[in-house]
PDB file of N, CA and C in Angstrom:
ATOM      1  N   MET A   4       0.724  -1.135  -0.015  1.00  0.00           N
ATOM      2  CA  MET A   4      -0.026  -0.036  -0.010  1.00  0.00           C
ATOM      3  C   MET A   4       0.795   1.127   0.024  1.00  0.00           C
ATOM      4  N   LYS A   5       1.798   1.538   0.892  1.00  0.00           N
ATOM      5  CA  LYS A   5       2.876   2.360   0.849  1.00  0.00           C
ATOM      6  C   LYS A   5       3.393   2.583  -0.706  1.00  0.00           C
ATOM      7  N   LYS A   6       4.007   1.729  -1.127  1.00  0.00           N
ATOM      8  CA  LYS A   6       4.395   1.648  -2.256  1.00  0.00           C
ATOM      9  C   LYS A   6       3.335   2.484  -3.597  1.00  0.00           C
ATOM     10  N   MET A   7       2.255   2.003  -3.571  1.00  0.00           N
ATOM     11  CA  MET A   7       1.137   2.607  -4.434  1.00  0.00           C
ATOM     12  C   MET A   7       0.948   4.152  -4.170  1.00  0.00           C
ATOM     13  N   LEU A   8       1.047   4.418  -2.820  1.00  0.00           N
ATOM     14  CA  LEU A   8       0.706   5.919  -2.519  1.00  0.00           C
ATOM     15  C   LEU A   8       1.946   6.787  -3.020  1.00  0.00           C
ATOM     16  N   PHE A   9       3.303   6.244  -2.976  1.00  0.00           N
ATOM     17  CA  PHE A   9       4.170   6.943  -3.266  1.00  0.00           C
ATOM     18  C   PHE A   9       4.364   6.992  -4.992  1.00  0.00           C
ATOM     19  N   VAL A  10       4.005   6.126  -5.576  1.00  0.00           N
ATOM     20  CA  VAL A  10       3.800   6.034  -6.867  1.00  0.00           C
ATOM     21  C   VAL A  10       2.731   7.264  -7.388  1.00  0.00           C
ATOM     22  N   ALA A  11       1.681   7.146  -6.732  1.00  0.00           N
ATOM     23  CA  ALA A  11       0.709   8.052  -6.993  1.00  0.00           C
ATOM     24  C   ALA A  11       1.094   9.652  -6.611  1.00  0.00           C
ATOM     25  N   VAL A  12       1.732   9.744  -5.643  1.00  0.00           N
ATOM     26  CA  VAL A  12       2.572  10.956  -5.135  1.00  0.00           C
ATOM     27  C   VAL A  12       3.426  11.625  -6.365  1.00  0.00           C
ATOM     28  N   VAL A  13       4.143  10.722  -6.864  1.00  0.00           N
ATOM     29  CA  VAL A  13       5.246  11.153  -7.646  1.00  0.00           C
ATOM     30  C   VAL A  13       4.633  11.180  -8.986  1.00  0.00           C
ATOM     31  N   VAL A  14       3.726  10.524  -9.660  1.00  0.00           N
ATOM     32  CA  VAL A  14       3.020  10.772 -10.652  1.00  0.00           C
ATOM     33  C   VAL A  14       2.298  12.177 -10.814  1.00  0.00           C
ATOM     34  N   CYS A  15       1.859  12.708  -9.634  1.00  0.00           N
ATOM     35  CA  CYS A  15       1.415  13.923  -9.634  1.00  0.00           C
ATOM     36  C   CYS A  15       2.068  14.994  -9.686  1.00  0.00           C
ATOM     37  N   LEU A  16       3.524  14.597  -9.376  1.00  0.00           N
ATOM     38  CA  LEU A  16       4.568  15.640  -9.687  1.00  0.00           C
ATOM     39  C   LEU A  16       4.768  16.472 -10.928  1.00  0.00           C
ATOM     40  N   ALA A  17       4.278  15.786 -12.083  1.00  0.00           N
ATOM     41  CA  ALA A  17       4.289  16.185 -13.268  1.00  0.00           C
ATOM     42  C   ALA A  17       5.597  16.455 -14.006  1.00  0.00           C
ATOM     43  N   ALA A  18       5.578  17.054 -15.014  1.00  0.00           N
ATOM     44  CA  ALA A  18       6.998  17.198 -15.759  1.00  0.00           C
ATOM     45  C   ALA A  18       8.088  18.081 -15.089  1.00  0.00           C
ATOM     46  N   PRO A  19       7.935  19.203 -14.421  1.00  0.00           N
ATOM     47  CA  PRO A  19       9.027  19.889 -13.804  1.00  0.00           C
ATOM     48  C   PRO A  19       9.674  19.299 -12.923  1.00  0.00           C
ATOM     49  N   ALA A  20       9.105  18.334 -12.179  1.00  0.00           N
ATOM     50  CA  ALA A  20       9.761  17.591 -11.194  1.00  0.00           C
ATOM     51  C   ALA A  20      11.144  17.111 -11.424  1.00  0.00           C
ATOM     52  N   PHE A  21      11.372  16.508 -12.655  1.00  0.00           N
ATOM     53  CA  PHE A  21      12.520  15.565 -13.323  1.00  0.00           C
ATOM     54  C   PHE A  21      13.636  16.636 -14.123  1.00  0.00           C
ATOM     55  N   MET A  22      13.227  17.968 -14.076  1.00  0.00           N
ATOM     56  CA  MET A  22      13.871  18.933 -15.051  1.00  0.00           C
ATOM     57  C   MET A  22      14.631  20.020 -14.394  1.00  0.00           C
ATOM     58  N   THR A  23      16.042  20.447 -14.677  1.00  0.00           N
ATOM     59  CA  THR A  23      16.458  21.705 -14.257  1.00  0.00           C
ATOM     60  C   THR A  23      15.592  22.831 -14.626  1.00  0.00           C
ATOM     61  N   SER A  24      15.635  24.030 -14.003  1.00  0.00           N
ATOM     62  CA  SER A  24      14.832  24.914 -14.464  1.00  0.00           C
ATOM     63  C   SER A  24      15.194  25.324 -15.704  1.00  0.00           C
ATOM     64  N   GLU A  25      16.778  25.570 -16.056  1.00  0.00           N
ATOM     65  CA  GLU A  25      17.175  26.145 -17.244  1.00  0.00           C
ATOM     66  C   GLU A  25      16.679  25.207 -18.331  1.00  0.00           C
ATOM     67  N   SER A  26      16.771  24.068 -18.217  1.00  0.00           N
ATOM     68  CA  SER A  26      16.313  23.161 -19.389  1.00  0.00           C
ATOM     69  C   SER A  26      14.903  23.367 -19.708  1.00  0.00           C
ATOM     70  N   TYR A  27      14.114  23.380 -18.794  1.00  0.00           N
ATOM     71  CA  TYR A  27      12.699  23.384 -18.542  1.00  0.00           C
ATOM     72  C   TYR A  27      12.226  24.642 -19.269  1.00  0.00           C
ATOM     73  N   ALA A  28      12.830  25.562 -18.957  1.00  0.00           N
ATOM     74  CA  ALA A  28      12.715  27.161 -19.444  1.00  0.00           C
ATOM     75  C   ALA A  28      13.020  27.332 -20.863  1.00  0.00           C
ATOM     76  N   GLN A  29      14.004  26.748 -21.205  1.00  0.00           N
ATOM     77  CA  GLN A  29      14.427  26.931 -22.601  1.00  0.00           C
ATOM     78  C   GLN A  29      13.691  25.856 -23.625  1.00  0.00           C
ATOM     79  N   GLY A  30      12.802  24.991 -22.813  1.00  0.00           N
ATOM     80  CA  GLY A  30      12.152  24.241 -23.778  1.00  0.00           C
ATOM     81  C   GLY A  30      12.961  23.103 -24.600  1.00  0.00           C
ATOM     82  N   GLN A  31      13.872  22.688 -23.829  1.00  0.00           N
ATOM     83  CA  GLN A  31      14.891  21.585 -24.378  1.00  0.00           C
ATOM     84  C   GLN A  31      14.366  20.270 -24.295  1.00  0.00           C
ATOM     85  N   ILE A  32      13.675  20.255 -22.904  1.00  0.00           N
ATOM     86  CA  ILE A  32      13.234  18.858 -22.583  1.00  0.00           C
ATOM     87  C   ILE A  32      11.562  18.919 -22.441  1.00  0.00           C
ATOM     88  N   LYS A  33      10.987  17.918 -23.029  1.00  0.00           N
ATOM     89  CA  LYS A  33       9.576  18.195 -23.096  1.00  0.00           C
ATOM     90  C   LYS A  33       9.028  16.791 -22.302  1.00  0.00           C
ATOM     91  N   VAL A  34       8.138  16.719 -21.414  1.00  0.00           N
ATOM     92  CA  VAL A  34       7.845  15.826 -20.771  1.00  0.00           C
ATOM     93  C   VAL A  34       6.409  15.936 -20.806  1.00  0.00           C
ATOM     94  N   SER A  35       5.713  14.853 -21.019  1.00  0.00           N
ATOM     95  CA  SER A  35       4.338  14.709 -20.526  1.00  0.00           C
ATOM     96  C   SER A  35       3.793  14.771 -19.298  1.00  0.00           C
ATOM     97  N   GLU A  36       2.934  15.599 -18.942  1.00  0.00           N
ATOM     98  CA  GLU A  36       2.620  15.817 -17.424  1.00  0.00           C
ATOM     99  C   GLU A  36       1.752  14.795 -17.044  1.00  0.00           C
ATOM    100  N   ASP A  37       1.228  13.809 -18.042  1.00  0.00           N
ATOM    101  CA  ASP A  37       0.551  12.442 -17.922  1.00  0.00           C
ATOM    102  C   ASP A  37       1.628  11.287 -17.799  1.00  0.00           C
ATOM    103  N   ALA A  38       2.904  11.471 -18.020  1.00  0.00           N
ATOM    104  CA  ALA A  38       3.842  10.407 -18.365  1.00  0.00           C
ATOM    105  C   ALA A  38       3.743   9.643 -16.861  1.00  0.00           C
ATOM    106  N   PRO A  39       3.942   8.493 -16.957  1.00  0.00           N
ATOM    107  CA  PRO A  39       3.951   7.573 -15.619  1.00  0.00           C
ATOM    108  C   PRO A  39       5.726   7.652 -15.082  1.00  0.00           C
ATOM    109  N   VAL A  40       5.734   7.506 -13.938  1.00  0.00           N
ATOM    110  CA  VAL A  40       7.064   7.744 -13.223  1.00  0.00           C
ATOM    111  C   VAL A  40       7.251   6.391 -12.557  1.00  0.00           C
ATOM    112  N   ASP A  41       7.875   5.636 -12.748  1.00  0.00           N
ATOM    113  CA  ASP A  41       8.495   4.521 -12.156  1.00  0.00           C
ATOM    114  C   ASP A  41       9.662   4.577 -10.933  1.00  0.00           C
ATOM    115  N   PHE A  42       9.629   3.966 -10.093  1.00  0.00           N
ATOM    116  CA  PHE A  42      10.440   4.252  -9.056  1.00  0.00           C
ATOM    117  C   PHE A  42      10.643   2.895  -8.230  1.00  0.00           C
ATOM    118  N   GLU A  43      12.178   2.878  -7.608  1.00  0.00           N
ATOM    119  CA  GLU A  43      12.467   1.836  -6.707  1.00  0.00           C
ATOM    120  C   GLU A  43      13.234   2.361  -5.468  1.00  0.00           C
ATOM    121  N   ALA A  44      13.299   2.035  -4.675  1.00  0.00           N
ATOM    122  CA  ALA A  44      13.885   2.299  -3.006  1.00  0.00           C
ATOM    123  C   ALA A  44      14.090   1.017  -2.237  1.00  0.00           C
ATOM    124  N   ASP A  45      14.992   1.211  -1.385  1.00  0.00           N
ATOM    125  CA  ASP A  45      15.140   0.276  -0.306  1.00  0.00           C
ATOM    126  C   ASP A  45      13.902   0.306   0.494  1.00  0.00           C
ATOM    127  N   ARG A  46      13.472   1.356   0.853  1.00  0.00           N
ATOM    128  CA  ARG A  46      12.517   1.413   1.883  1.00  0.00           C
ATOM    129  C   ARG A  46      11.744   2.568   1.565  1.00  0.00           C
ATOM    130  N   LEU A  47      10.279   2.504   2.175  1.00  0.00           N
ATOM    131  CA  LEU A  47       9.490   3.607   1.812  1.00  0.00           C
ATOM    132  C   LEU A  47       8.858   3.935   3.017  1.00  0.00           C
ATOM    133  N   GLU A  48       8.670   5.185   3.577  1.00  0.00           N
ATOM    134  CA  GLU A  48       8.142   5.487   4.727  1.00  0.00           C
ATOM    135  C   GLU A  48       6.904   6.630   4.569  1.00  0.00           C
ATOM    136  N   TYR A  49       5.742   6.900   5.165  1.00  0.00           N
ATOM    137  CA  TYR A  49       4.675   7.885   5.166  1.00  0.00           C
ATOM    138  C   TYR A  49       4.639   8.225   6.609  1.00  0.00           C
ATOM    139  N   ASP A  50       4.753   9.516   6.639  1.00  0.00           N
ATOM    140  CA  ASP A  50       4.293  10.071   7.838  1.00  0.00           C
ATOM    141  C   ASP A  50       2.853  10.590   7.807  1.00  0.00           C
ATOM    142  N   GLU A  51       1.922  10.233   8.269  1.00  0.00           N
ATOM    143  CA  GLU A  51       0.646  10.525   7.972  1.00  0.00           C
ATOM    144  C   GLU A  51       0.565  11.929   8.572  1.00  0.00           C
ATOM    145  N   ASN A  52       0.843  12.207  10.103  1.00  0.00           N
ATOM    146  CA  ASN A  52       0.641  13.489  10.461  1.00  0.00           C
ATOM    147  C   ASN A  52       1.311  14.537   9.678  1.00  0.00           C
ATOM    148  N   ALA A  53       2.469  14.475   9.337  1.00  0.00           N
ATOM    149  CA  ALA A  53       3.226  15.315   8.592  1.00  0.00           C
ATOM    150  C   ALA A  53       2.774  15.546   7.157  1.00  0.00           C
ATOM    151  N   GLN A  54       2.360  14.524   6.522  1.00  0.00           N
ATOM    152  CA  GLN A  54       1.916  14.304   5.299  1.00  0.00           C
ATOM    153  C   GLN A  54       3.131  14.153   4.427  1.00  0.00           C
ATOM    154  N   ILE A  55       4.180  13.587   4.939  1.00  0.00           N
ATOM    155  CA  ILE A  55       5.414  13.416   3.934  1.00  0.00           C
ATOM    156  C   ILE A  55       5.662  11.961   3.597  1.00  0.00           C
ATOM    157  N   VAL A  56       5.918  11.945   2.479  1.00  0.00           N
ATOM    158  CA  VAL A  56       6.337  10.303   1.906  1.00  0.00           C
ATOM    159  C   VAL A  56       7.772  10.523   1.611  1.00  0.00           C
ATOM    160  N   THR A  57       8.340   9.424   2.021  1.00  0.00           N
ATOM    161  CA  THR A  57       9.922   9.153   1.749  1.00  0.00           C
ATOM    162  C   THR A  57      10.216   7.933   1.176  1.00  0.00           C
ATOM    163  N   ALA A  58      11.157   7.889   0.196  1.00  0.00           N
ATOM    164  CA  ALA A  58      11.780   6.845  -0.414  1.00  0.00           C
ATOM    165  C   ALA A  58      13.174   6.949   0.258  1.00  0.00           C
ATOM    166  N   ILE A  59      13.674   5.730   0.776  1.00  0.00           N
ATOM    167  CA  ILE A  59      15.095   5.907   1.385  1.00  0.00           C
ATOM    168  C   ILE A  59      15.908   4.700   0.766  1.00  0.00           C
ATOM    169  N   GLY A  60      17.087   5.187   0.414  1.00  0.00           N
ATOM    170  CA  GLY A  60      18.290   4.202   0.023  1.00  0.00           C
ATOM    171  C   GLY A  60      18.135   3.702  -1.541  1.00  0.00           C
ATOM    172  N   ASN A  61      19.157   3.852  -2.214  1.00  0.00           N
ATOM    173  CA  ASN A  61      19.275   3.678  -3.612  1.00  0.00           C
ATOM    174  C   ASN A  61      17.913   4.210  -4.319  1.00  0.00           C
ATOM    175  N   VAL A  62      17.317   5.323  -4.380  1.00  0.00           N
ATOM    176  CA  VAL A  62      16.251   5.910  -4.893  1.00  0.00           C
ATOM    177  C   VAL A  62      16.352   5.924  -6.241  1.00  0.00           C
ATOM    178  N   VAL A  63      15.776   5.474  -7.234  1.00  0.00           N
ATOM    179  CA  VAL A  63      15.818   5.723  -8.410  1.00  0.00           C
ATOM    180  C   VAL A  63      14.335   6.139  -9.171  1.00  0.00           C
ATOM    181  N   LEU A  64      14.248   7.329  -9.909  1.00  0.00           N
ATOM    182  CA  LEU A  64      12.800   7.553 -10.250  1.00  0.00           C
ATOM    183  C   LEU A  64      13.121   7.879 -11.696  1.00  0.00           C
ATOM    184  N   VAL A  65      12.312   7.148 -12.527  1.00  0.00           N
ATOM    185  CA  VAL A  65      12.291   7.247 -13.989  1.00  0.00           C
ATOM    186  C   VAL A  65      11.123   7.996 -14.787  1.00  0.00           C
ATOM    187  N   GLN A  66      11.276   8.794 -15.547  1.00  0.00           N
ATOM    188  CA  GLN A  66      10.117   9.197 -16.236  1.00  0.00           C
ATOM    189  C   GLN A  66      10.650   9.694 -17.481  1.00  0.00           C
ATOM    190  N   GLU A  67      10.021   9.198 -18.579  1.00  0.00           N
ATOM    191  CA  GLU A  67      10.408   9.418 -20.255  1.00  0.00           C
ATOM    192  C   GLU A  67      11.856   9.512 -20.490  1.00  0.00           C
ATOM    193  N   GLY A  68      12.556   8.703 -19.741  1.00  0.00           N
ATOM    194  CA  GLY A  68      14.116   8.885 -20.066  1.00  0.00           C
ATOM    195  C   GLY A  68      14.859   9.603 -19.242  1.00  0.00           C
ATOM    196  N   GLN A  69      14.237  10.564 -18.412  1.00  0.00           N
ATOM    197  CA  GLN A  69      14.936  10.931 -17.378  1.00  0.00           C
ATOM    198  C   GLN A  69      15.153  10.337 -16.090  1.00  0.00           C
ATOM    199  N   THR A  70      16.389  10.093 -15.640  1.00  0.00           N
ATOM    200  CA  THR A  70      16.510   9.280 -14.364  1.00  0.00           C
ATOM    201  C   THR A  70      17.187  10.184 -13.098  1.00  0.00           C
ATOM    202  N   LEU A  71      16.499  10.029 -12.004  1.00  0.00           N
ATOM    203  CA  LEU A  71      16.877  10.735 -10.942  1.00  0.00           C
ATOM    204  C   LEU A  71      17.172   9.804  -9.974  1.00  0.00           C
ATOM    205  N   ARG A  72      18.627   9.865  -9.284  1.00  0.00           N
ATOM    206  CA  ARG A  72      18.977   9.004  -8.347  1.00  0.00           C
ATOM    207  C   ARG A  72      19.383   9.705  -7.161  1.00  0.00           C
ATOM    208  N   ALA A  73      19.147   9.275  -5.805  1.00  0.00           N
ATOM    209  CA  ALA A  73      19.244   9.558  -4.693  1.00  0.00           C
ATOM    210  C   ALA A  73      19.235   8.873  -3.533  1.00  0.00           C
ATOM    211  N   ASP A  74      19.949   9.381  -2.523  1.00  0.00           N
ATOM    212  CA  ASP A  74      19.719   8.311  -1.215  1.00  0.00           C
ATOM    213  C   ASP A  74      18.441   8.728  -0.774  1.00  0.00           C
ATOM    214  N   ARG A  75      17.735   9.763  -0.751  1.00  0.00           N
ATOM    215  CA  ARG A  75      16.673   9.985  -0.066  1.00  0.00           C
ATOM    216  C   ARG A  75      15.732  10.852  -0.917  1.00  0.00           C
ATOM    217  N   VAL A  76      14.326  10.553  -1.189  1.00  0.00           N
ATOM    218  CA  VAL A  76      13.716  11.502  -1.884  1.00  0.00           C
ATOM    219  C   VAL A  76      12.499  11.526  -0.847  1.00  0.00           C
ATOM    220  N   SER A  77      11.940  12.803  -0.685  1.00  0.00           N
ATOM    221  CA  SER A  77      10.724  12.963   0.064  1.00  0.00           C
ATOM    222  C   SER A  77       9.690  13.872  -0.485  1.00  0.00           C
ATOM    223  N   HIS A  78       8.222  13.732  -0.385  1.00  0.00           N
ATOM    224  CA  HIS A  78       7.620  14.543  -0.938  1.00  0.00           C
ATOM    225  C   HIS A  78       6.698  15.029   0.140  1.00  0.00           C
ATOM    226  N   ASN A  79       6.516  16.558   0.295  1.00  0.00           N
ATOM    227  CA  ASN A  79       5.823  16.994   1.570  1.00  0.00           C
ATOM    228  C   ASN A  79       4.482  17.448   0.715  1.00  0.00           C
ATOM    229  N   LEU A  80       3.590  16.531   1.003  1.00  0.00           N
ATOM    230  CA  LEU A  80       2.177  16.809   0.374  1.00  0.00           C
ATOM    231  C   LEU A  80       1.473  18.099   0.794  1.00  0.00           C
ATOM    232  N   LYS A  81       1.654  18.323   1.950  1.00  0.00           N
ATOM    233  CA  LYS A  81       1.024  19.740   2.426  1.00  0.00           C
ATOM    234  C   LYS A  81       1.744  20.996   1.480  1.00  0.00           C
ATOM    235  N   LEU A  82       3.039  20.925   1.449  1.00  0.00           N
ATOM    236  CA  LEU A  82       3.398  21.880   0.758  1.00  0.00           C
ATOM    237  C   LEU A  82       3.705  21.667  -0.916  1.00  0.00           C
ATOM    238  N   ASP A  83       3.418  20.572  -1.214  1.00  0.00           N
ATOM    239  CA  ASP A  83       3.594  20.051  -2.611  1.00  0.00           C
ATOM    240  C   ASP A  83       5.108  20.424  -3.238  1.00  0.00           C
ATOM    241  N   SER A  84       6.196  19.896  -2.124  1.00  0.00           N
ATOM    242  CA  SER A  84       7.268  20.052  -2.487  1.00  0.00           C
ATOM    243  C   SER A  84       8.251  18.695  -2.545  1.00  0.00           C
ATOM    244  N   VAL A  85       9.314  18.558  -3.341  1.00  0.00           N
ATOM    245  CA  VAL A  85       9.741  17.230  -3.460  1.00  0.00           C
ATOM    246  C   VAL A  85      11.144  17.596  -3.028  1.00  0.00           C
ATOM    247  N   GLN A  86      11.921  17.068  -2.220  1.00  0.00           N
ATOM    248  CA  GLN A  86      13.492  17.193  -2.008  1.00  0.00           C
ATOM    249  C   GLN A  86      14.265  15.698  -2.275  1.00  0.00           C
ATOM    250  N   ALA A  87      15.239  15.866  -2.949  1.00  0.00           N
ATOM    251  CA  ALA A  87      16.213  14.835  -3.181  1.00  0.00           C
ATOM    252  C   ALA A  87      17.360  15.084  -2.443  1.00  0.00           C
ATOM    253  N   THR A  88      17.906  14.042  -1.666  1.00  0.00           N
ATOM    254  CA  THR A  88      19.030  14.538  -1.069  1.00  0.00           C
ATOM    255  C   THR A  88      19.980  13.395  -1.112  1.00  0.00           C
ATOM    256  N   GLY A  89      21.407  13.591  -0.916  1.00  0.00           N
ATOM    257  CA  GLY A  89      22.284  12.409  -1.039  1.00  0.00           C
ATOM    258  C   GLY A  89      22.691  11.957  -2.350  1.00  0.00           C
ATOM    259  N   ASN A  90      24.020  12.484  -2.937  1.00  0.00           N
ATOM    260  CA  ASN A  90      24.346  11.681  -4.144  1.00  0.00           C
ATOM    261  C   ASN A  90      23.361  11.896  -5.270  1.00  0.00           C
ATOM    262  N   VAL A  91      23.064  12.921  -5.537  1.00  0.00           N
ATOM    263  CA  VAL A  91      21.823  13.258  -6.460  1.00  0.00           C
ATOM    264  C   VAL A  91      22.218  13.191  -7.845  1.00  0.00           C
ATOM    265  N   ILE A  92      21.919  12.461  -8.418  1.00  0.00           N
ATOM    266  CA  ILE A  92      22.232  12.638 -10.263  1.00  0.00           C
ATOM    267  C   ILE A  92      20.924  12.505 -10.925  1.00  0.00           C
ATOM    268  N   LEU A  93      21.125  13.568 -11.628  1.00  0.00           N
ATOM    269  CA  LEU A  93      19.772  13.762 -12.612  1.00  0.00           C
ATOM    270  C   LEU A  93      20.262  13.612 -14.021  1.00  0.00           C
ATOM    271  N   SER A  94      20.087  12.459 -14.860  1.00  0.00           N
ATOM    272  CA  SER A  94      20.348  12.191 -16.090  1.00  0.00           C
ATOM    273  C   SER A  94      19.066  12.417 -17.025  1.00  0.00           C
ATOM    274  N   GLN A  95      19.520  13.134 -18.049  1.00  0.00           N
ATOM    275  CA  GLN A  95      18.716  13.611 -19.234  1.00  0.00           C
ATOM    276  C   GLN A  95      18.635  12.666 -20.429  1.00  0.00           C
ATOM    277  N   PRO A  96      17.755  12.437 -21.142  1.00  0.00           N
ATOM    278  CA  PRO A  96      17.606  11.941 -22.570  1.00  0.00           C
ATOM    279  C   PRO A  96      18.703  12.174 -23.384  1.00  0.00           C
ATOM    280  N   ASN A  97      19.053  13.458 -23.343  1.00  0.00           N
ATOM    281  CA  ASN A  97      20.132  14.150 -24.320  1.00  0.00           C
ATOM    282  C   ASN A  97      21.627  13.782 -23.870  1.00  0.00           C
ATOM    283  N   GLY A  98      21.812  13.101 -22.817  1.00  0.00           N
ATOM    284  CA  GLY A  98      22.988  12.869 -22.205  1.00  0.00           C
ATOM    285  C   GLY A  98      23.613  13.665 -21.197  1.00  0.00           C
ATOM    286  N   ASP A  99      22.994  14.738 -20.960  1.00  0.00           N
ATOM    287  CA  ASP A  99      23.175  15.934 -19.992  1.00  0.00           C
ATOM    288  C   ASP A  99      23.095  15.293 -18.442  1.00  0.00           C
ATOM    289  N   ILE A 100      24.072  15.008 -17.756  1.00  0.00           N
ATOM    290  CA  ILE A 100      24.164  14.903 -16.289  1.00  0.00           C
ATOM    291  C   ILE A 100      24.381  15.637 -15.323  1.00  0.00           C
ATOM    292  N   TYR A 101      23.485  15.920 -14.308  1.00  0.00           N
ATOM    293  CA  TYR A 101      23.733  17.046 -13.296  1.00  0.00           C
ATOM    294  C   TYR A 101      23.855  16.036 -11.830  1.00  0.00           C
ATOM    295  N   TYR A 102      24.758  16.904 -11.188  1.00  0.00           N
ATOM    296  CA  TYR A 102      25.188  16.069 -10.127  1.00  0.00           C
ATOM    297  C   TYR A 102      24.914  17.043  -8.883  1.00  0.00           C
ATOM    298  N   ALA A 103      24.384  16.760  -7.610  1.00  0.00           N
ATOM    299  CA  ALA A 103      24.119  17.576  -6.347  1.00  0.00           C
ATOM    300  C   ALA A 103      24.095  17.052  -5.260  1.00  0.00           C
ATOM    301  N   ASP A 104      24.290  17.568  -4.112  1.00  0.00           N
ATOM    302  CA  ASP A 104      24.354  17.023  -2.863  1.00  0.00           C
ATOM    303  C   ASP A 104      22.621  16.900  -2.345  1.00  0.00           C
ATOM    304  N   ASP A 105      21.944  17.881  -2.941  1.00  0.00           N
ATOM    305  CA  ASP A 105      20.603  18.237  -2.264  1.00  0.00           C
ATOM    306  C   ASP A 105      19.748  19.115  -3.319  1.00  0.00           C
ATOM    307  N   VAL A 106      18.722  18.733  -3.825  1.00  0.00           N
ATOM    308  CA  VAL A 106      17.971  19.257  -4.591  1.00  0.00           C
ATOM    309  C   VAL A 106      16.263  19.193  -4.252  1.00  0.00           C
ATOM    310  N   GLU A 107      15.892  20.631  -4.757  1.00  0.00           N
ATOM    311  CA  GLU A 107      14.542  20.531  -4.419  1.00  0.00           C
ATOM    312  C   GLU A 107      13.709  20.646  -5.832  1.00  0.00           C
ATOM    313  N   LEU A 108      12.798  19.998  -6.091  1.00  0.00           N
ATOM    314  CA  LEU A 108      12.087  19.777  -7.223  1.00  0.00           C
ATOM    315  C   LEU A 108      10.888  20.491  -7.116  1.00  0.00           C
TER     316      LEU A 108
END
């Protein structure tokens, strides 16, 4: 049940979630808002009181050829914000790769 909840949450993030603002603004990367997001993680947690869904350990999110890897990805449902932390790698279909310690999507 937790995995299904996270999938629903991630799918609702829509196109900008996996794009850098620069490439999105320049129209270089086009992703359908309805495109499904596949994910995997070692563990999934849901804090019902705080309304935060967190994927922990070897997190991989894939949407239309874009891949986000991180140690942890959290989605705050109240604020509709997503935070990827720890060894963040964003790979674009055109071959561009971005690295960060922490990214807010």
